[in-house]
Short mmCIF file of C-alpha atoms in Angstrom, two decimals:
data_model
loop_
_atom_site.label_atom_id
_atom_site.label_comp_id
_atom_site.label_asym_id
_atom_site.label_seq_id
_atom_site.Cartn_x
_atom_site.Cartn_y
_atom_site.Cartn_z
CA UNK A 1 -24.54 52.44 120.09
CA UNK A 2 -23.48 54.64 117.21
CA UNK A 3 -20.55 56.94 117.85
CA UNK A 4 -22.02 60.42 117.58
CA UNK A 5 -18.81 62.28 118.35
CA UNK A 6 -17.44 61.65 114.86
CA UNK A 7 -18.84 63.17 111.71
CA UNK A 8 -20.71 61.04 109.14
CA UNK A 9 -18.73 58.81 106.93
CA UNK A 10 -17.54 60.39 103.70
CA UNK A 11 -16.56 63.76 105.16
CA UNK A 12 -14.86 62.28 108.19
CA UNK A 13 -12.04 61.13 105.89
CA UNK A 14 -11.00 64.76 105.42
CA UNK A 15 -11.21 65.30 109.16
CA UNK A 16 -9.09 62.25 109.95
CA UNK A 17 -6.57 63.10 107.28
CA UNK A 18 -6.20 66.67 108.49
CA UNK A 19 -5.97 65.62 112.12
CA UNK A 20 -3.31 63.01 111.42
CA UNK A 21 -1.41 65.43 109.21
CA UNK A 22 -1.44 68.08 111.93
CA UNK A 23 -0.25 65.59 114.53
CA UNK A 24 2.53 64.48 112.21
CA UNK A 25 3.65 68.00 111.44
CA UNK A 26 3.70 69.15 115.04
CA UNK A 27 5.32 65.95 116.27
CA UNK A 28 7.81 66.01 113.42
CA UNK A 29 8.66 69.62 114.18
CA UNK A 30 9.49 68.76 117.77
CA UNK A 31 11.32 65.54 116.90
CA UNK A 32 13.40 66.86 114.04
CA UNK A 33 13.94 70.16 115.77
CA UNK A 34 15.60 68.43 118.69
CA UNK A 35 17.42 66.03 116.40
CA UNK A 36 18.70 68.80 114.14
CA UNK A 37 19.67 70.88 117.14
CA UNK A 38 21.68 68.09 118.68
CA UNK A 39 23.31 66.94 115.47
CA UNK A 40 24.61 70.34 114.41
CA UNK A 41 27.98 71.92 115.22
CA UNK A 42 28.09 74.35 118.06
CA UNK A 43 27.73 77.65 116.25
CA UNK A 44 25.02 76.50 113.89
CA UNK A 45 22.57 74.69 116.07
CA UNK A 46 19.61 76.97 115.49
CA UNK A 47 19.94 77.03 111.73
CA UNK A 48 20.58 73.30 111.70
CA UNK A 49 17.41 72.73 113.65
CA UNK A 50 15.40 74.97 111.35
CA UNK A 51 16.81 73.30 108.25
CA UNK A 52 15.97 69.86 109.62
CA UNK A 53 12.44 70.96 110.45
CA UNK A 54 11.88 72.46 107.04
CA UNK A 55 13.05 69.38 105.21
CA UNK A 56 11.79 66.55 107.42
CA UNK A 57 8.70 67.65 109.28
CA UNK A 58 6.43 67.89 106.22
CA UNK A 59 7.43 64.39 105.18
CA UNK A 60 6.51 63.02 108.61
CA UNK A 61 3.28 64.96 108.38
CA UNK A 62 2.52 63.53 104.96
CA UNK A 63 3.20 59.98 106.16
CA UNK A 64 0.98 60.33 109.22
CA UNK A 65 -1.68 62.03 107.13
CA UNK A 66 -1.77 59.37 104.47
CA UNK A 67 -1.92 56.67 107.16
CA UNK A 68 -4.86 58.42 108.78
CA UNK A 69 -6.61 59.07 105.48
CA UNK A 70 -6.24 55.51 104.18
CA UNK A 71 -7.33 54.13 107.58
CA UNK A 72 -10.42 56.29 107.50
CA UNK A 73 -11.25 55.27 103.93
CA UNK A 74 -11.02 51.58 104.85
CA UNK A 75 -12.98 52.16 108.06
CA UNK A 76 -15.81 53.82 106.17
CA UNK A 77 -15.75 51.11 103.51
CA UNK A 78 -15.88 48.28 106.07
CA UNK A 79 -18.65 50.03 107.98
CA UNK A 80 -20.61 50.34 104.76
CA UNK A 81 -20.11 46.67 103.86
CA UNK A 82 -20.81 45.22 107.30
CA UNK A 83 -23.61 47.68 108.18
CA UNK A 84 -22.55 47.50 111.82
CA UNK A 85 -20.48 49.59 114.19
CA UNK A 86 -18.33 47.60 116.55
CA UNK A 87 -14.65 47.39 117.53
CA UNK A 88 -13.83 44.99 114.70
CA UNK A 89 -14.16 47.71 112.09
CA UNK A 90 -11.05 49.67 113.13
CA UNK A 91 -9.04 46.47 113.60
CA UNK A 92 -9.84 45.30 110.08
CA UNK A 93 -9.26 48.77 108.74
CA UNK A 94 -5.86 48.90 110.42
CA UNK A 95 -4.98 45.56 108.91
CA UNK A 96 -5.92 46.77 105.43
CA UNK A 97 -4.09 50.06 105.92
CA UNK A 98 -0.88 48.40 106.98
CA UNK A 99 -1.05 46.15 103.97
CA UNK A 100 -1.98 48.85 101.49
CA UNK A 101 0.73 51.28 102.51
CA UNK A 102 3.45 48.64 102.44
CA UNK A 103 2.41 46.98 99.21
CA UNK A 104 5.30 48.39 97.22
CA UNK A 105 7.78 46.35 99.22
CA UNK A 106 6.48 42.94 98.25
CA UNK A 107 4.00 40.46 99.69
CA UNK A 108 5.93 39.48 102.80
CA UNK A 109 6.59 43.03 103.84
CA UNK A 110 2.96 43.93 103.25
CA UNK A 111 1.76 40.94 105.25
CA UNK A 112 3.99 41.72 108.22
CA UNK A 113 3.03 45.36 108.16
CA UNK A 114 -0.66 44.48 107.95
CA UNK A 115 -0.46 42.15 110.95
CA UNK A 116 1.47 44.75 112.94
CA UNK A 117 -1.04 47.49 112.25
CA UNK A 118 -3.95 45.20 113.01
CA UNK A 119 -2.48 44.22 116.38
CA UNK A 120 -1.70 47.86 117.19
CA UNK A 121 -5.28 48.86 116.55
CA UNK A 122 -6.57 45.89 118.50
CA UNK A 123 -4.56 47.18 121.46
CA UNK A 124 -5.96 50.69 120.98
CA UNK A 125 -9.53 49.42 120.79
CA UNK A 126 -9.03 47.18 123.80
CA UNK A 127 -7.73 50.08 125.85
CA UNK A 128 -10.64 52.19 124.68
CA UNK A 129 -13.21 49.56 125.65
CA UNK A 130 -11.54 49.04 129.04
CA UNK A 131 -11.56 52.77 129.73
CA UNK A 132 -15.18 53.21 128.73
CA UNK A 133 -16.32 50.28 130.86
CA UNK A 134 -14.34 51.65 133.78
CA UNK A 135 -15.97 55.04 133.37
CA UNK A 136 -19.46 53.58 133.11
CA UNK A 137 -19.11 51.39 136.22
CA UNK A 138 -19.78 54.42 138.38
CA UNK A 139 -23.15 55.07 136.78
CA UNK A 140 -24.53 51.53 136.65
CA UNK A 141 -28.25 51.52 137.66
CA UNK A 142 -28.87 49.94 141.08
CA UNK A 143 -31.89 47.83 142.00
CA UNK A 144 -33.59 49.65 144.87
CA UNK A 145 -33.93 47.96 148.25
CA UNK A 146 -31.86 44.87 147.57
CA UNK A 147 -28.89 45.73 149.76
CA UNK A 148 -29.23 43.33 152.70
CA UNK A 149 -33.03 43.24 152.41
CA UNK A 150 -35.26 40.21 152.26
CA UNK A 151 -36.30 39.36 148.73
CA UNK A 152 -39.99 39.44 147.92
CA UNK A 153 -41.82 36.21 148.35
CA UNK A 154 -39.22 34.60 150.60
CA UNK B 1 -81.73 64.01 114.26
CA UNK B 2 -84.72 62.60 112.48
CA UNK B 3 -84.34 58.98 111.61
CA UNK B 4 -86.21 58.22 108.37
CA UNK B 5 -87.66 54.99 109.69
CA UNK B 6 -88.08 56.25 113.22
CA UNK B 7 -91.48 57.99 113.33
CA UNK B 8 -93.86 55.86 115.29
CA UNK B 9 -97.00 56.65 113.34
CA UNK B 10 -95.83 55.46 109.96
CA UNK B 11 -94.09 52.43 111.39
CA UNK B 12 -97.08 51.03 113.17
CA UNK B 13 -99.23 51.48 110.07
CA UNK B 14 -96.94 49.85 107.66
CA UNK B 15 -95.10 47.55 109.98
CA UNK B 16 -96.04 44.18 108.49
CA UNK B 17 -94.84 44.98 105.00
CA UNK B 18 -91.60 46.88 105.68
CA UNK B 19 -90.40 44.62 108.50
CA UNK B 20 -89.39 41.89 106.14
CA UNK B 21 -87.90 44.29 103.69
CA UNK B 22 -86.35 46.59 106.28
CA UNK B 23 -84.36 43.99 108.13
CA UNK B 24 -81.55 43.63 105.64
CA UNK B 25 -81.56 47.42 105.22
CA UNK B 26 -81.19 48.01 108.90
CA UNK B 27 -78.50 45.40 109.27
CA UNK B 28 -76.62 46.90 106.33
CA UNK B 29 -77.00 50.41 107.62
CA UNK B 30 -75.29 49.66 110.94
CA UNK B 31 -72.30 47.50 110.15
CA UNK B 32 -70.08 49.00 112.85
CA UNK B 33 -72.33 48.74 115.87
CA UNK B 34 -72.03 45.63 117.95
CA UNK B 35 -75.62 45.46 119.06
CA UNK B 36 -77.38 44.68 115.83
CA UNK B 37 -80.06 42.50 117.40
CA UNK B 38 -82.16 45.31 118.87
CA UNK B 39 -81.99 47.12 115.56
CA UNK B 40 -83.27 44.08 113.65
CA UNK B 41 -86.08 43.29 115.99
CA UNK B 42 -87.35 46.73 116.90
CA UNK B 43 -87.98 48.73 113.83
CA UNK B 44 -90.79 50.48 115.62
CA UNK B 45 -88.65 51.90 118.37
CA UNK B 46 -86.80 54.96 117.14
CA UNK B 47 -84.75 55.56 120.27
CA UNK B 48 -83.00 52.19 120.23
CA UNK B 49 -81.68 52.56 116.74
CA UNK B 50 -77.91 52.72 116.83
CA UNK B 51 -76.31 56.06 117.29
CA UNK B 52 -72.80 57.19 117.96
CA UNK B 53 -71.83 56.94 121.63
CA UNK B 54 -72.04 60.25 123.37
CA UNK B 55 -68.31 60.64 124.04
CA UNK B 56 -67.52 60.50 120.34
CA UNK B 57 -69.71 63.43 119.43
CA UNK B 58 -67.89 66.69 119.17
CA UNK B 59 -69.80 68.59 121.83
CA UNK B 60 -68.08 66.79 124.65
CA UNK B 61 -64.56 67.60 123.46
CA UNK B 62 -64.18 70.89 125.25
CA UNK B 63 -60.61 72.06 125.05
CA UNK B 64 -60.85 74.39 128.00
CA UNK B 65 -61.86 71.55 130.32
CA UNK B 66 -58.80 69.54 129.50
CA UNK B 67 -55.52 69.98 131.37
CA UNK B 68 -54.19 73.49 130.80
CA UNK B 69 -50.64 72.38 130.22
CA UNK B 70 -51.64 70.19 127.32
CA UNK B 71 -51.50 73.28 125.15
CA UNK B 72 -53.92 71.91 122.65
CA UNK B 73 -55.35 75.29 121.84
CA UNK B 74 -52.05 76.46 120.31
CA UNK B 75 -52.11 73.91 117.56
CA UNK B 76 -49.15 71.77 116.57
CA UNK B 77 -46.51 73.81 118.35
CA UNK B 78 -43.97 71.05 118.39
CA UNK B 79 -43.40 71.47 114.68
CA UNK B 80 -42.27 75.08 115.05
CA UNK B 81 -38.49 75.02 114.89
CA UNK B 82 -37.08 78.33 115.88
CA UNK B 83 -33.84 79.22 114.22
CA UNK B 84 -31.91 80.12 117.32
CA UNK B 85 -32.85 76.89 119.05
CA UNK B 86 -31.05 74.79 116.50
CA UNK B 87 -27.57 75.51 117.76
CA UNK B 88 -25.91 78.24 119.72
CA UNK B 89 -22.31 77.38 118.94
CA UNK B 90 -20.56 80.39 117.47
CA UNK B 91 -19.42 78.56 114.38
CA UNK B 92 -22.67 76.93 113.45
CA UNK B 93 -24.30 79.71 111.48
CA UNK B 94 -21.60 80.40 108.95
CA UNK B 95 -21.15 79.02 105.48
CA UNK B 96 -18.92 76.19 106.69
CA UNK B 97 -20.27 74.96 110.03
CA UNK B 98 -17.69 74.01 112.59
CA UNK B 99 -17.73 73.08 116.25
CA UNK B 100 -14.56 74.85 117.28
CA UNK B 101 -10.87 75.11 116.61
CA UNK B 102 -10.26 71.38 116.29
CA UNK B 103 -12.82 71.09 113.50
CA UNK B 104 -11.28 74.10 111.77
CA UNK B 105 -7.81 72.64 112.16
CA UNK B 106 -8.58 69.15 110.91
CA UNK B 107 -10.93 70.03 108.06
CA UNK B 108 -8.92 73.06 107.04
CA UNK B 109 -5.59 71.31 106.84
CA UNK B 110 -7.14 68.22 105.26
CA UNK B 111 -8.88 70.23 102.55
CA UNK B 112 -5.85 72.39 101.88
CA UNK B 113 -3.54 69.39 101.65
CA UNK B 114 -5.84 67.56 99.25
CA UNK B 115 -6.31 70.72 97.21
CA UNK B 116 -2.60 71.29 97.05
CA UNK B 117 -2.05 67.65 96.13
CA UNK B 118 -4.59 67.90 93.31
CA UNK B 119 -3.17 71.18 91.98
CA UNK B 120 0.43 70.04 92.26
CA UNK B 121 -0.48 66.74 90.68
CA UNK B 122 -2.14 68.48 87.77
CA UNK B 123 0.87 70.75 87.32
CA UNK B 124 3.17 67.73 87.49
CA UNK B 125 1.07 65.92 84.93
CA UNK B 126 1.36 68.82 82.52
CA UNK B 127 5.06 69.17 83.20
CA UNK B 128 5.74 65.46 82.74
CA UNK B 129 3.88 65.38 79.45
CA UNK B 130 5.67 68.50 78.29
CA UNK B 131 9.16 67.29 79.13
CA UNK B 132 8.90 63.90 77.48
CA UNK B 133 9.60 63.86 73.75
CA UNK B 134 6.61 63.34 71.51
CA UNK B 135 7.88 60.14 70.01
CA UNK B 136 8.66 58.41 73.29
CA UNK B 137 6.90 55.11 74.05
CA UNK B 138 4.05 55.13 76.56
CA UNK B 139 6.06 53.59 79.39
CA UNK B 140 8.64 56.36 79.26
CA UNK B 141 5.98 59.02 79.22
CA UNK B 142 4.23 57.40 82.17
CA UNK B 143 7.48 57.29 84.06
CA UNK B 144 8.27 60.95 83.52
CA UNK B 145 4.68 61.92 84.36
CA UNK B 146 4.78 59.93 87.60
CA UNK B 147 8.12 61.45 88.52
CA UNK B 148 6.83 64.96 88.02
CA UNK B 149 3.55 64.26 89.83
CA UNK B 150 5.25 62.78 92.89
CA UNK B 151 7.68 65.67 92.95
CA UNK B 152 5.20 68.51 92.61
CA UNK B 153 2.07 67.15 94.19
CA UNK B 154 3.17 66.28 97.75
CA UNK B 155 5.41 69.36 97.89
CA UNK B 156 2.50 71.72 97.22
CA UNK B 157 0.19 69.65 99.38
CA UNK B 158 2.60 69.72 102.31
CA UNK B 159 3.13 73.45 102.00
CA UNK B 160 -0.59 74.18 101.77
CA UNK B 161 -1.34 71.89 104.70
CA UNK B 162 1.32 73.47 106.88
CA UNK B 163 0.04 76.95 106.06
CA UNK B 164 -3.46 75.84 107.00
CA UNK B 165 -2.25 74.33 110.29
CA UNK B 166 -0.32 77.46 111.18
CA UNK B 167 -3.24 79.73 110.27
CA UNK B 168 -5.70 77.70 112.34
CA UNK B 169 -3.38 77.42 115.33
CA UNK B 170 -2.77 81.16 115.43
CA UNK B 171 -6.46 81.87 114.80
CA UNK B 172 -7.33 79.71 117.80
CA UNK B 173 -4.64 81.33 119.95
CA UNK B 174 -5.82 84.80 119.04
CA UNK B 175 -9.43 83.79 119.77
CA UNK B 176 -8.42 82.69 123.25
CA UNK B 177 -6.20 85.71 123.81
CA UNK B 178 -8.78 88.25 122.71
CA UNK B 179 -11.80 86.20 123.92
CA UNK B 180 -13.57 87.17 120.75
CA UNK B 181 -14.10 85.53 117.37
CA UNK B 182 -14.06 87.99 114.49
CA UNK B 183 -12.29 88.76 111.25
CA UNK B 184 -9.31 90.57 112.80
CA UNK B 185 -8.18 87.31 114.32
CA UNK B 186 -8.21 85.76 110.85
CA UNK B 187 -6.21 88.57 109.31
CA UNK B 188 -3.72 88.56 112.16
CA UNK B 189 -3.32 84.80 111.98
CA UNK B 190 -2.81 85.00 108.23
CA UNK B 191 -0.18 87.71 108.62
CA UNK B 192 1.73 85.77 111.27
CA UNK B 193 1.61 82.65 109.10
CA UNK B 194 2.93 84.51 106.10
CA UNK B 195 5.75 86.02 108.11
CA UNK B 196 6.72 82.65 109.54
CA UNK B 197 6.57 81.02 106.14
CA UNK B 198 9.25 83.26 104.73
CA UNK B 199 11.13 83.81 107.93
CA UNK B 200 14.36 82.46 106.51
CA UNK B 201 14.39 84.65 103.43
CA UNK B 202 14.75 88.16 104.81
CA UNK B 203 12.67 91.00 106.12
CA UNK B 204 11.30 92.20 102.79
CA UNK B 205 10.10 88.73 101.79
CA UNK B 206 8.56 88.30 105.21
CA UNK B 207 6.67 91.55 104.91
CA UNK B 208 5.35 90.79 101.42
CA UNK B 209 4.33 87.28 102.39
CA UNK B 210 2.68 88.49 105.58
CA UNK B 211 0.69 91.11 103.70
CA UNK B 212 -0.40 88.62 101.04
CA UNK B 213 -1.52 85.99 103.52
CA UNK B 214 -3.26 88.55 105.70
CA UNK B 215 -5.25 89.79 102.71
CA UNK B 216 -6.11 86.26 101.67
CA UNK B 217 -7.27 85.45 105.20
CA UNK B 218 -9.38 88.59 105.31
CA UNK B 219 -11.03 87.77 101.99
CA UNK B 220 -11.69 84.21 103.16
CA UNK B 221 -13.29 85.28 106.42
CA UNK B 222 -15.40 87.86 104.58
CA UNK B 223 -16.60 85.26 102.08
CA UNK B 224 -17.45 82.66 104.69
CA UNK B 225 -19.31 85.07 106.91
CA UNK B 226 -21.33 86.74 104.21
CA UNK B 227 -22.59 83.72 102.24
#
């Protein structure tokens, strides 16, 4: 039942943070590269793109990274408190992350952000469970000799 | 083996007296056997005194007659862990074990970002305390310290993290291109990262930065492979 593809709990925070940061940097590079390219005058598109990447992509990376890091911290904490591993852990962790990262904007903003993040992670977990049950349908163990046969004792 | 009460001559001579005194002794002497009645009633019969069953004595446990694949003559072989059976991934024997480029990428950039954040935060703390006048109230000092920390910390963290990402991506690409994992890939990846990092500042800066990062990458790969 335990997920053995992820590393054990304290060190996985570094892994999640680094992975999210990398995703944010690479995605931000592409996004702001295209945006800076398109929003620059005709002779300066390349330098405009590079300038946009240099100023914006690290910020996107930092945002993604801190989201991933805080999510992983809450996930590990909830796993430690509940002593169980099931899909509710990431949903609760997403709820706490959304709230924690938006806390500077006031209670209402934090509450809305928390609910949004929780629902987003519930969707992710639901998709994950659906995919894994779809994959495991092919390897369900079959009872031998039952197809169309007479049951014993009948 | 000779049973002390088992010789027939002495038993028949002294049977009336020791029977009454032997009974509790015999019962006490065989607490584990189930058939205690013959032992209580027949003190004169030496062969029916309780003995260990024959399959428990060690002569019948002949290792060579058992199944040959049981391997019992080699001792407890299952506890021998050979070193090369533990893992044959190429990254598992170094100082920092890793399962491949994704582990390197995530842990490397995460560690470098957090290190840069800590260093930049410490520098910002010192700078904030230095720039605020000595007689300022605590709230003002805290404000200037926080300003400096949030300016220096994430900047250094971001830069360090991006360098780590770039180094790991190029290291992985060079590994795939050369189909080989050694220190030259590290040095090459470090040099390319350094050149890219200063690519907007001119050729000379690019060369210096590339050389510095290549050396740092070489030192790092030497340290991690030799410890």
